[in-house]
Coordinates of C-alpha atoms in Angstrom, one line a residue:
M1 CA -0.2 0.0 -0.3
R2 CA 1.4 3.9 -0.7
R3 CA 1.2 4.4 2.7
R4 CA 3.5 1.5 3.9
L5 CA 5.4 2.1 1.1
V6 CA 5.1 5.2 2.1
S7 CA 6.3 5.0 5.8
V8 CA 9.4 2.0 4.7
S9 CA 11.1 4.1 2.8
T10 CA 11.7 6.8 5.6
V11 CA 12.0 4.9 8.3
A12 CA 15.3 3.4 6.5
L13 CA 16.8 6.4 4.7
A14 CA 15.9 7.5 8.4
F15 CA 19.5 5.5 9.1
I16 CA 21.5 5.1 5.9
A17 CA 23.7 7.5 6.4
V18 CA 24.1 6.8 11.1
F19 CA 26.3 3.5 11.2
T20 CA 28.8 4.6 9.0
P21 CA 32.2 7.3 9.6
P22 CA 34.5 5.6 11.9
A23 CA 37.7 7.8 12.5
S24 CA 40.0 8.9 15.3
A25 CA 42.9 10.3 13.3
Q26 CA 41.4 13.2 11.5
R27 CA 41.4 16.4 12.4
V28 CA 37.8 16.9 11.4
L29 CA 36.0 13.6 10.0
G30 CA 32.7 16.6 8.3
V31 CA 29.1 14.9 7.6
G32 CA 28.3 11.9 5.7
D33 CA 29.8 8.0 5.9
D34 CA 33.8 7.9 4.3
A35 CA 36.7 5.3 4.2
L36 CA 38.2 5.6 7.4
V37 CA 38.2 2.8 10.2
L38 CA 38.7 3.0 13.3
P39 CA 42.1 1.5 15.1
R40 CA 43.0 -0.9 17.0
G41 CA 41.9 -0.7 21.1
V42 CA 39.8 1.8 19.8
F43 CA 35.8 2.9 20.6
R44 CA 33.8 5.3 20.0
F45 CA 29.9 6.1 21.0
R46 CA 28.3 7.9 19.0
T47 CA 24.0 9.3 19.2
L48 CA 22.1 11.4 16.9
G49 CA 18.8 13.2 16.7
Q50 CA 17.5 13.3 13.7
W51 CA 14.0 15.8 12.7
T52 CA 12.4 14.3 8.7
A53 CA 9.6 16.3 7.5
F54 CA 7.0 15.5 4.6
N55 CA 4.4 15.9 2.8
E56 CA 4.6 16.1 -0.5
R57 CA 5.9 12.8 -2.4
Y58 CA 6.4 12.3 -6.4
G59 CA 3.3 10.8 -8.1
L60 CA 2.2 8.6 -10.4
D61 CA -0.9 8.1 -12.4
T62 CA -2.6 10.4 -10.3
P63 CA -5.7 11.6 -12.1
G64 CA -5.1 15.0 -13.2
R65 CA -1.3 15.3 -12.7
P66 CA 2.0 14.8 -14.6
A67 CA 4.1 12.2 -13.3
R68 CA 7.0 12.5 -11.5
A69 CA 4.9 15.8 -10.1
L70 CA 5.0 16.8 -6.2
E71 CA 1.3 15.8 -5.1
P72 CA 0.1 16.2 -1.2
L73 CA 0.4 12.7 0.8
G74 CA -3.2 12.9 1.2
V75 CA -3.7 12.3 -2.3
D76 CA -5.4 9.1 -2.2
F77 CA -7.5 9.5 0.8
T78 CA -9.0 12.6 -0.7
L79 CA -11.9 11.9 -3.4
D80 CA -14.5 14.0 -4.5
T81 CA -16.5 10.9 -4.6
I82 CA -17.4 7.8 -2.1
G83 CA -19.6 6.1 -4.3
V84 CA -19.5 2.2 -5.5
R85 CA -15.9 2.4 -6.8
Q86 CA -14.4 3.0 -2.6
F87 CA -17.4 0.7 -1.1
P88 CA -18.4 -2.3 -3.8
N89 CA -21.7 -3.2 -1.1
L90 CA -23.2 -0.2 -3.4
A91 CA -23.5 -1.6 -6.2
S92 CA -26.9 -3.5 -4.9
L93 CA -28.1 -0.5 -3.3
Q94 CA -27.1 1.4 -6.5
T95 CA -29.0 -0.8 -9.0
G96 CA -32.1 -1.3 -6.0
L97 CA -32.7 2.9 -6.8
Q98 CA -32.2 3.1 -10.1
S99 CA -35.1 0.4 -9.6
L100 CA -37.1 2.5 -7.9
T101 CA -36.4 6.0 -8.5
G102 CA -36.6 5.0 -12.7
N103 CA -33.2 6.8 -13.7
P104 CA -30.5 4.0 -14.2
N105 CA -28.3 7.2 -14.7
W106 CA -28.2 8.2 -10.8
Y107 CA -25.0 6.7 -9.2
A108 CA -24.4 6.5 -5.4
T109 CA -22.3 8.8 -3.4
L110 CA -22.0 9.2 0.2
G111 CA -20.3 12.4 -0.7
N112 CA -16.5 14.0 -1.3
T113 CA -13.4 14.0 1.2
Q114 CA -10.3 16.3 2.5
V115 CA -7.8 15.1 3.7
T116 CA -4.5 16.3 4.1
L117 CA -0.9 14.5 5.6
R118 CA 2.2 15.3 7.3
D119 CA 4.2 13.4 8.8
H120 CA 6.9 13.3 10.9
I121 CA 10.2 11.3 11.9
A122 CA 12.7 11.4 14.9
A123 CA 14.8 8.9 15.1
F124 CA 17.5 8.8 17.8
P125 CA 20.3 5.7 17.2
F126 CA 22.9 5.1 19.5
V127 CA 26.0 3.5 18.4
F128 CA 29.0 1.6 20.3
E129 CA 31.7 0.5 17.3
A130 CA 35.3 -0.6 18.7
G131 CA 38.3 -1.3 16.3
L132 CA 38.9 -4.9 16.4
S133 CA 42.5 -4.4 14.6
K134 CA 44.5 -2.1 12.1
R135 CA 42.4 -3.3 9.3
F136 CA 39.1 -3.8 11.0
S137 CA 35.9 -2.5 13.0
I138 CA 33.2 -4.0 14.0
G139 CA 29.7 -2.0 15.9
I140 CA 25.7 -2.3 16.6
Q141 CA 22.9 0.8 15.4
I142 CA 19.8 1.0 18.1
P143 CA 18.1 3.2 16.7
Y144 CA 14.8 4.9 19.4
V145 CA 12.2 6.0 16.7
S146 CA 8.7 7.9 17.7
T147 CA 6.4 8.2 14.4
H148 CA 3.9 10.9 14.2
T149 CA 1.5 11.9 11.4
S150 CA -1.0 14.8 10.9
T151 CA -4.1 13.6 10.2
Y152 CA -6.5 16.7 9.2
F153 CA -9.9 14.5 7.7
N154 CA -13.5 16.5 6.4
V155 CA -16.6 15.3 4.6
N156 CA -18.6 17.0 2.5
T157 CA -17.0 19.9 2.5
T158 CA -20.1 22.8 1.4
G159 CA -22.6 20.7 2.6
I160 CA -23.7 19.6 -0.7
Q161 CA -22.4 16.8 -1.6
G162 CA -23.6 13.5 -1.1
N163 CA -27.2 12.0 -2.1
L164 CA -26.8 9.2 0.5
G165 CA -27.2 9.4 4.0
F166 CA -27.5 7.2 7.2
N167 CA -30.4 5.2 7.2
P168 CA -32.8 6.7 10.3
A169 CA -35.3 3.2 9.8
A170 CA -32.2 1.3 10.6
A171 CA -31.2 3.2 13.9
G172 CA -34.1 2.2 15.3
F173 CA -35.6 6.3 14.9
A174 CA -39.5 5.3 15.3
A175 CA -41.1 7.8 13.6
A176 CA -38.7 6.2 10.8
I177 CA -40.7 3.1 11.4
A178 CA -43.6 3.3 11.3
Q179 CA -43.5 6.5 7.7
N180 CA -42.3 2.7 6.1
T181 CA -44.6 0.0 8.2
T182 CA -47.7 2.4 7.2
M183 CA -46.7 3.1 3.9
N184 CA -46.0 -0.9 2.7
A185 CA -49.2 -1.6 4.8
Q186 CA -50.9 0.4 2.3
F187 CA -49.7 -0.4 -1.0
T188 CA -50.5 -4.0 0.5
T189 CA -53.7 -3.5 0.6
A190 CA -54.7 -1.7 -2.6
A191 CA -52.9 -4.2 -4.5
N192 CA -55.2 -7.0 -2.7
T193 CA -58.5 -5.0 -2.5
L194 CA -57.5 -3.5 -6.7
E195 CA -57.0 -7.2 -7.6
G196 CA -59.8 -8.0 -4.9
S197 CA -62.1 -5.9 -7.0
I198 CA -61.0 -7.8 -9.8
A199 CA -62.4 -11.0 -9.2
A200 CA -64.9 -10.0 -8.0
C201 CA -66.1 -7.4 -11.6
Q202 CA -64.7 -11.8 -12.7
A203 CA -68.1 -12.8 -11.2
N204 CA -70.4 -10.3 -11.7
P205 CA -69.7 -8.2 -15.1
G206 CA -72.5 -6.2 -14.5
A207 CA -72.1 -4.6 -11.3
P208 CA -71.2 -1.2 -10.8
G209 CA -68.1 -0.3 -11.9
C210 CA -67.1 -3.3 -13.4
P211 CA -67.1 -3.0 -17.2
G212 CA -65.0 -0.5 -16.6
L213 CA -62.7 -1.9 -14.8
L214 CA -63.2 -5.4 -16.6
A215 CA -62.3 -3.0 -19.8
N216 CA -59.1 -2.0 -18.6
Q217 CA -58.1 -5.1 -16.5
A218 CA -54.9 -5.8 -18.1
S219 CA -53.5 -2.6 -16.8
A220 CA -54.9 -2.9 -13.2
Q221 CA -52.5 -7.1 -13.5
A222 CA -49.9 -4.8 -14.6
L223 CA -50.2 -1.7 -12.1
I224 CA -51.1 -4.8 -8.7
A225 CA -47.5 -6.4 -10.2
S226 CA -45.6 -3.0 -11.1
S227 CA -47.2 -1.6 -7.4
R228 CA -46.1 -4.7 -5.2
A229 CA -42.8 -4.6 -6.9
F230 CA -41.7 -1.3 -5.3
A231 CA -43.4 -1.6 -2.9
G232 CA -40.9 -4.3 -2.2
G233 CA -37.9 -2.8 -3.0
I234 CA -38.5 0.2 -1.3
N235 CA -39.1 -2.0 1.9
Q236 CA -36.1 -4.3 1.3
I237 CA -34.0 0.1 1.0
Y238 CA -35.6 1.7 4.1
G239 CA -36.0 -1.1 5.5
T240 CA -33.0 -2.7 6.4
S241 CA -30.0 -1.0 4.4
P242 CA -27.6 1.4 5.8
F243 CA -28.1 3.8 3.5
V244 CA -31.0 5.8 2.0
P245 CA -31.8 9.1 -0.1
I246 CA -31.3 12.2 1.7
T247 CA -33.9 14.4 1.5
G248 CA -34.7 17.0 -1.0
T249 CA -32.4 15.1 -3.1
D250 CA -32.7 13.7 -6.5
A251 CA -34.0 9.9 -6.0
Q252 CA -35.8 11.0 -2.5
L253 CA -38.2 13.1 -5.4
S254 CA -38.7 10.5 -7.8
I255 CA -39.2 7.5 -5.5
E256 CA -41.9 10.2 -3.6
A257 CA -43.1 11.0 -7.2
R258 CA -43.6 7.5 -8.1
V259 CA -45.3 7.2 -5.3
A260 CA -47.5 9.7 -5.6
G261 CA -48.2 8.3 -9.9
F262 CA -49.5 5.0 -7.5
K263 CA -51.9 6.6 -5.5
A264 CA -52.9 8.9 -8.9
L265 CA -53.7 5.2 -10.5
Y266 CA -55.1 3.1 -7.7
S267 CA -57.8 5.9 -7.0
S268 CA -58.3 5.7 -10.7
F269 CA -59.0 2.1 -10.0
L270 CA -60.6 2.2 -7.5
C271 CA -62.5 4.7 -7.2
P272 CA -63.3 6.1 -11.1
P273 CA -65.1 9.2 -12.0
A274 CA -69.6 9.2 -11.7
T275 CA -68.7 5.8 -9.9
P276 CA -72.1 6.1 -7.3
Q277 CA -69.7 4.0 -5.1
C278 CA -66.6 3.1 -5.0
A279 CA -63.3 2.3 -2.5
N280 CA -61.5 5.4 -0.6
N281 CA -57.4 5.2 -1.4
P282 CA -55.6 2.9 1.5
I283 CA -52.3 5.5 -0.6
T284 CA -52.4 8.2 1.5
T285 CA -48.7 8.4 2.5
N286 CA -45.7 10.5 0.4
G287 CA -43.1 8.2 0.5
P288 CA -40.3 6.7 2.8
F289 CA -38.7 8.4 5.9
A290 CA -36.2 9.7 4.0
S291 CA -31.9 10.4 5.6
Q292 CA -32.6 14.0 7.1
N293 CA -29.1 14.6 7.5
R294 CA -25.3 14.4 5.0
L295 CA -22.8 12.6 6.7
T296 CA -20.3 14.0 8.9
L297 CA -17.5 13.5 10.0
R298 CA -18.3 11.7 12.9
D299 CA -20.2 9.7 10.8
A300 CA -17.1 9.2 7.7
Q301 CA -15.7 7.2 11.4
R302 CA -18.0 5.7 12.4
I303 CA -18.3 4.1 7.7
L304 CA -14.2 3.7 9.0
T305 CA -14.5 1.4 12.2
E306 CA -17.6 0.1 12.5
S307 CA -18.8 -3.9 11.5
A308 CA -21.7 -3.3 9.5
F309 CA -20.1 -0.9 6.9
G310 CA -16.9 -3.4 6.3
I311 CA -13.9 -1.2 6.8
Q312 CA -12.5 -2.4 10.5
A313 CA -9.9 0.4 11.2
A314 CA -8.9 2.7 12.6
P315 CA -10.3 6.6 13.2
L316 CA -8.5 8.7 10.1
T317 CA -7.1 11.1 13.0
S318 CA -3.7 11.8 13.9
T319 CA -1.5 8.7 15.1
G320 CA 2.3 7.8 16.2
H321 CA 4.6 5.6 17.6
S322 CA 7.3 5.7 19.6
H323 CA 9.7 2.4 19.4
V324 CA 12.8 0.9 19.0
G325 CA 13.5 0.8 14.8
D326 CA 15.7 -2.1 12.7
I327 CA 18.8 -3.5 14.6
D328 CA 22.4 -3.1 12.6
I329 CA 24.5 -5.1 13.1
G330 CA 28.6 -4.6 10.6
G331 CA 31.6 -4.5 10.5
K332 CA 33.8 -2.3 8.7
F333 CA 37.5 -3.3 6.8
S334 CA 40.5 -1.4 5.0
V335 CA 41.5 -2.4 2.2
Y336 CA 44.0 0.1 1.5
D337 CA 45.1 4.0 2.7
S338 CA 47.2 6.0 1.5
F339 CA 49.0 6.9 5.1
D340 CA 49.2 2.8 6.2
G341 CA 47.4 4.3 9.5
S342 CA 49.6 6.6 9.9
S343 CA 48.7 9.0 12.5
E344 CA 49.8 12.0 11.8
A345 CA 50.9 11.5 8.1
R346 CA 46.6 12.2 8.6
M347 CA 46.7 14.9 10.6
S348 CA 48.3 16.3 8.4
P349 CA 48.1 15.7 4.9
T350 CA 50.0 16.4 1.3
G351 CA 49.7 16.0 -2.2
L352 CA 47.5 13.8 -2.9
N353 CA 46.2 10.4 -0.7
F354 CA 43.3 7.7 -1.5
R355 CA 42.3 4.4 1.0
T356 CA 39.0 2.1 0.6
A357 CA 37.2 0.0 2.8
V358 CA 34.1 -2.4 2.5
G359 CA 31.8 -3.1 5.1
G360 CA 28.4 -5.1 5.4
I361 CA 25.6 -5.0 8.3
I362 CA 22.8 -7.4 9.1
R363 CA 20.1 -5.2 9.3
L364 CA 17.5 -7.0 11.9
P365 CA 13.9 -6.8 12.3
T366 CA 13.1 -5.2 15.8
G367 CA 10.5 -2.0 14.9
Q368 CA 7.1 -1.9 14.2
V369 CA 5.8 -2.4 11.2
E370 CA 2.2 0.0 10.1
S371 CA -0.8 -1.5 11.0
P372 CA -2.7 -2.3 8.3
D373 CA -5.8 -1.6 10.9
N374 CA -4.3 2.6 9.5
F375 CA -4.7 3.8 6.6
V376 CA -2.4 6.7 8.1
D377 CA 0.1 4.4 10.7
L378 CA 3.8 5.4 10.2
G379 CA 5.8 2.0 11.7
T380 CA 9.8 2.5 13.3
G381 CA 11.1 -0.3 10.8
R382 CA 10.6 -2.4 7.9
G383 CA 9.6 -5.5 9.6
A384 CA 12.0 -7.9 7.0
T385 CA 15.3 -8.8 7.7
A386 CA 18.4 -7.4 5.1
I387 CA 21.5 -7.4 4.6
E388 CA 23.7 -5.0 3.0
G389 CA 27.0 -4.4 1.4
R390 CA 29.3 -1.1 0.9
W391 CA 32.1 0.0 -0.4
F392 CA 33.9 2.8 0.7
S393 CA 36.7 5.7 -0.9
D394 CA 38.1 8.7 0.0
I395 CA 40.6 10.8 -2.0
L396 CA 42.5 13.8 0.0
L397 CA 44.4 16.7 -1.8
G398 CA 46.1 18.8 -0.1
S399 CA 44.8 19.0 4.0
R400 CA 41.7 20.9 3.3
F401 CA 39.4 19.1 0.7
W402 CA 38.4 15.4 0.7
Q403 CA 35.8 13.7 -1.5
S404 CA 34.0 10.8 -0.5
F405 CA 32.4 8.0 -3.0
I406 CA 30.1 5.3 -1.0
L407 CA 27.9 2.1 -2.5
R408 CA 25.1 0.7 -0.7
F409 CA 23.5 -2.4 -1.5
N410 CA 21.0 -4.0 0.4
K411 CA 19.0 -7.5 0.4
P412 CA 15.8 -7.9 2.3
F413 CA 15.3 -11.2 2.5
E414 CA 11.2 -12.2 1.9
D415 CA 8.8 -12.7 4.9
D416 CA 5.0 -12.9 6.0
Q417 CA 3.4 -10.1 6.2
E418 CA -0.4 -9.2 7.3
M419 CA -1.6 -6.5 5.0
R420 CA -4.5 -5.2 3.0
I421 CA -5.2 -6.3 -0.4
I422 CA -5.5 -3.0 -2.7
E423 CA -6.6 -3.5 -6.7
R424 CA -4.7 0.3 -7.0
P425 CA -2.4 1.7 -5.4
N426 CA -4.8 5.2 -4.7
E427 CA -7.8 2.7 -3.1
E428 CA -6.3 3.5 0.6
L429 CA -10.0 2.1 2.5
A430 CA -10.1 -1.2 1.6
P431 CA -12.4 -3.5 3.7
L432 CA -11.4 -6.0 6.3
Y433 CA -12.1 -9.1 3.8
R434 CA -9.2 -7.3 2.2
K435 CA -6.4 -8.2 4.9
Q436 CA -4.2 -11.6 3.9
T437 CA -1.4 -12.6 5.3
V438 CA 0.9 -12.2 2.2
K439 CA 4.4 -13.3 1.2
R440 CA 6.6 -9.5 0.7
K441 CA 9.8 -10.0 -0.5
I442 CA 11.2 -5.7 0.4
G443 CA 12.7 -4.5 -3.9
S444 CA 16.5 -4.0 -3.0
A445 CA 17.8 -1.1 -2.7
F446 CA 20.9 0.7 -4.3
E447 CA 22.8 4.1 -3.0
F448 CA 25.7 5.8 -4.1
E449 CA 26.5 8.9 -2.3
T450 CA 28.8 11.7 -2.8
T451 CA 29.9 14.3 0.1
P452 CA 32.9 16.9 -1.0
R453 CA 34.7 18.1 2.6
I454 CA 36.8 21.5 3.0
V455 CA 38.6 21.6 5.6
I456 CA 38.6 25.5 7.2
N457 CA 41.0 24.8 10.6
N458 CA 41.7 22.0 12.7
F459 CA 38.6 22.5 14.1
F460 CA 35.5 23.7 11.5
A461 CA 34.7 21.7 8.3
I462 CA 31.9 22.4 6.0
S463 CA 30.6 19.7 3.8
G464 CA 28.3 19.2 0.8
Q465 CA 26.4 15.7 -0.2
Y466 CA 24.5 14.3 -2.6
V467 CA 22.5 11.3 -2.7
Y468 CA 20.6 8.6 -5.3
R469 CA 19.2 6.4 -4.7
H470 CA 16.4 3.9 -6.2
K471 CA 15.0 1.4 -4.9
A472 CA 13.4 -1.7 -7.2
Q473 CA 9.7 -2.9 -7.0
D474 CA 8.6 -5.0 -4.4
H475 CA 6.9 -8.2 -4.7
Y476 CA 3.8 -9.9 -2.9
T477 CA 2.4 -13.1 -3.8
G478 CA -0.6 -14.8 -2.6
T479 CA -4.4 -15.9 -4.1
F480 CA -7.4 -15.6 -1.8
T481 CA -10.8 -16.4 -2.7
I482 CA -13.4 -14.7 0.0
P483 CA -16.5 -16.1 -0.7
A484 CA -20.1 -13.2 -1.0
A485 CA -20.9 -13.9 2.4
V486 CA -17.9 -11.9 3.8
T487 CA -17.5 -9.9 0.6
G488 CA -21.4 -9.1 2.1
F489 CA -22.2 -8.3 -1.9
S490 CA -20.5 -11.4 -4.4
D491 CA -17.4 -13.3 -4.5
V492 CA -13.9 -11.5 -4.7
T493 CA -10.5 -13.3 -6.0
L494 CA -7.3 -11.4 -4.4
D495 CA -4.2 -11.6 -5.8
A496 CA -1.6 -9.7 -3.8
S497 CA 0.3 -9.3 -6.8
T498 CA -1.4 -5.9 -7.0
L499 CA 0.5 -4.7 -3.8
D500 CA 3.5 -4.3 -6.4
L501 CA 2.7 -1.5 -8.2
E502 CA 3.6 1.8 -7.6
T503 CA 7.1 0.7 -5.2
E504 CA 9.9 0.9 -7.5
T505 CA 11.1 4.3 -6.2
F506 CA 13.8 7.0 -7.4
E507 CA 15.4 10.0 -5.4
H508 CA 18.2 12.5 -5.3
R509 CA 18.9 14.1 -2.1
L510 CA 20.6 17.4 -2.1
G511 CA 22.5 18.9 1.8
G512 CA 25.1 20.1 4.5
G513 CA 26.4 21.1 7.0
L514 CA 29.1 21.9 9.5
S515 CA 31.7 19.8 11.5
F516 CA 32.9 20.6 15.4
S517 CA 35.8 18.3 15.9
N518 CA 39.0 18.5 18.9
I519 CA 40.1 15.8 17.8
Y520 CA 43.7 17.2 16.7
S521 CA 43.0 18.8 20.6
F522 CA 43.1 16.1 22.8
E523 CA 46.7 14.4 20.4
Q524 CA 48.0 17.7 20.9
G525 CA 47.2 16.5 24.7
K526 CA 45.2 20.0 25.1
A527 CA 41.5 18.5 25.5
K528 CA 40.6 15.5 27.9
I529 CA 38.2 14.3 26.0
P530 CA 38.2 13.7 22.5
F531 CA 34.7 14.4 20.4
E532 CA 33.2 15.5 17.8
V533 CA 29.4 17.4 17.0
T534 CA 28.1 17.9 13.4
Y535 CA 25.3 18.9 11.5
L536 CA 23.8 18.4 8.8
H537 CA 20.5 19.0 6.8
W538 CA 20.0 17.1 3.6
Q539 CA 16.7 17.1 1.6
T540 CA 15.1 15.5 -1.4
V541 CA 15.5 17.3 -5.1
N542 CA 13.8 15.3 -7.4
G543 CA 12.3 11.9 -7.5
S544 CA 9.4 9.4 -9.3
G545 CA 7.9 6.4 -8.6
G546 CA 4.5 7.7 -6.8
N547 CA 5.5 6.6 -3.7
Q548 CA 8.8 8.5 -3.4
P549 CA 8.1 11.0 -0.3
K550 CA 9.8 15.2 -0.4
F551 CA 11.7 14.3 2.1
F552 CA 13.4 17.0 4.4
T553 CA 15.8 16.7 7.4
D554 CA 18.0 18.2 10.0
Q555 CA 20.3 15.9 12.2
V556 CA 22.8 17.1 15.0
Q557 CA 25.5 14.1 16.2
L558 CA 28.0 14.2 18.8
R559 CA 30.1 11.6 18.5
L560 CA 33.1 10.5 21.8
Y561 CA 35.6 8.3 21.7
A562 CA 37.9 5.9 24.1
R563 CA 40.8 4.0 23.9
I564 CA 40.0 0.5 25.4
F565 CA 43.6 -1.8 24.9
G566 CA 45.8 -1.4 23.1
G567 CA 48.7 1.3 22.3
K568 CA 48.2 4.9 20.6

């Protein structure tokens, strides 16, 4: 689903730049990842706060919008009309009302919706790293993540949308039940009375009024049949349906006009002009009891949450989580370093230098995934075990400039997830019967990052950053046949592969930051505790895929160093 994919990519991105830069002997590291490896015996503790916000995405195939155009996150929930497409079990009601109104072009709608979403993610990873040898270090990252979705939800925004409302009779409103019962009884009496008159005239054709009735016997019998069918349809819809036409709308006025027509026809048969004695017309009602109000926000939340309406989900309202995210465990190995491990050379580099390293992690599914019963939920993790390989290279020019080039490839493993299977990415309001346990294989992700840095002096550096990220399409499998007794309208076959749609994403990010380090002072014996503080801001500048958010992220990081064994 779109919301699930938004949160998955968000939480993953929240940690990409965290479990990385491992060094202790360069004057100022700067922001971002690099090829340095912690020296033997050095321990580093890192913690940071990272705050990400987004309320737009780069769309795909959204009606009325070009591909890759920015669109609000809530666009899939903002609907011009809520009808059979969103609630298939309205189809029988729509067909029935088309028959009762005599208008095959009448379409059911509960009104329109307007939804505005703004998502926030605050991540606080705690990273513990240690250098085991001159070339190899290990580490573990334990993130604590807080997610929050701010939701604004409104329905029937101008007060005139929608032609269906809650059925007062189904809600137990006594006046509505009485009016509908009276109408049904009156139509039954009128049909039975006219049927009795026809039988009596057939037995005594010369009785008063009989010649005219017998001359129009076919029309009279057609009236009986059509009125009984009409009354039966009224009784079925207005007696049991959760929704009925709203008073004053086209459907209700058409039904009331048909009631008046039946009343006039029965009068013409039961009491024709110049008949000295005739039966009174039993039909005196003006029609069934209509819904008195259009749906309100409270009503819409009832439809989403109550079992009678089939969705049985959480209300569309602001929601949030605070929980441990996905934990990373990994290591890093130095392949080549032109400084040959010399701290003095790193402190005062000259000429052209180069270093490269490789690394990898395993990501554990310790975070919370999104609830399939909350359409705007954001999880704190992806819920899938994954492995990731990394390649790091640094090029250093003199003592002031150096740039890192990083490649990452993340491969999640297949798992089982409970999800609501939707046929199209923009059909988010999926009923409960679509919630099934499916096989899920999240698409692999490739990322390229480059970070140029300028060292201002022994304490400060400024950095820029560019990141390209491509996530391949997810793959879902599973086929489920849901019987009509469960769906409420017909048998439905669900194919989980529809969840694959719009799960491939592309993203380009730009950022920059500032760093302060006292490592040089520590190496000179002028500081007791070596530490670094960095600030990084990055944001998405371009993207595609239909479900790629436009992120805005600010990050503040603290690194503390200590030697736990070995010499200097």
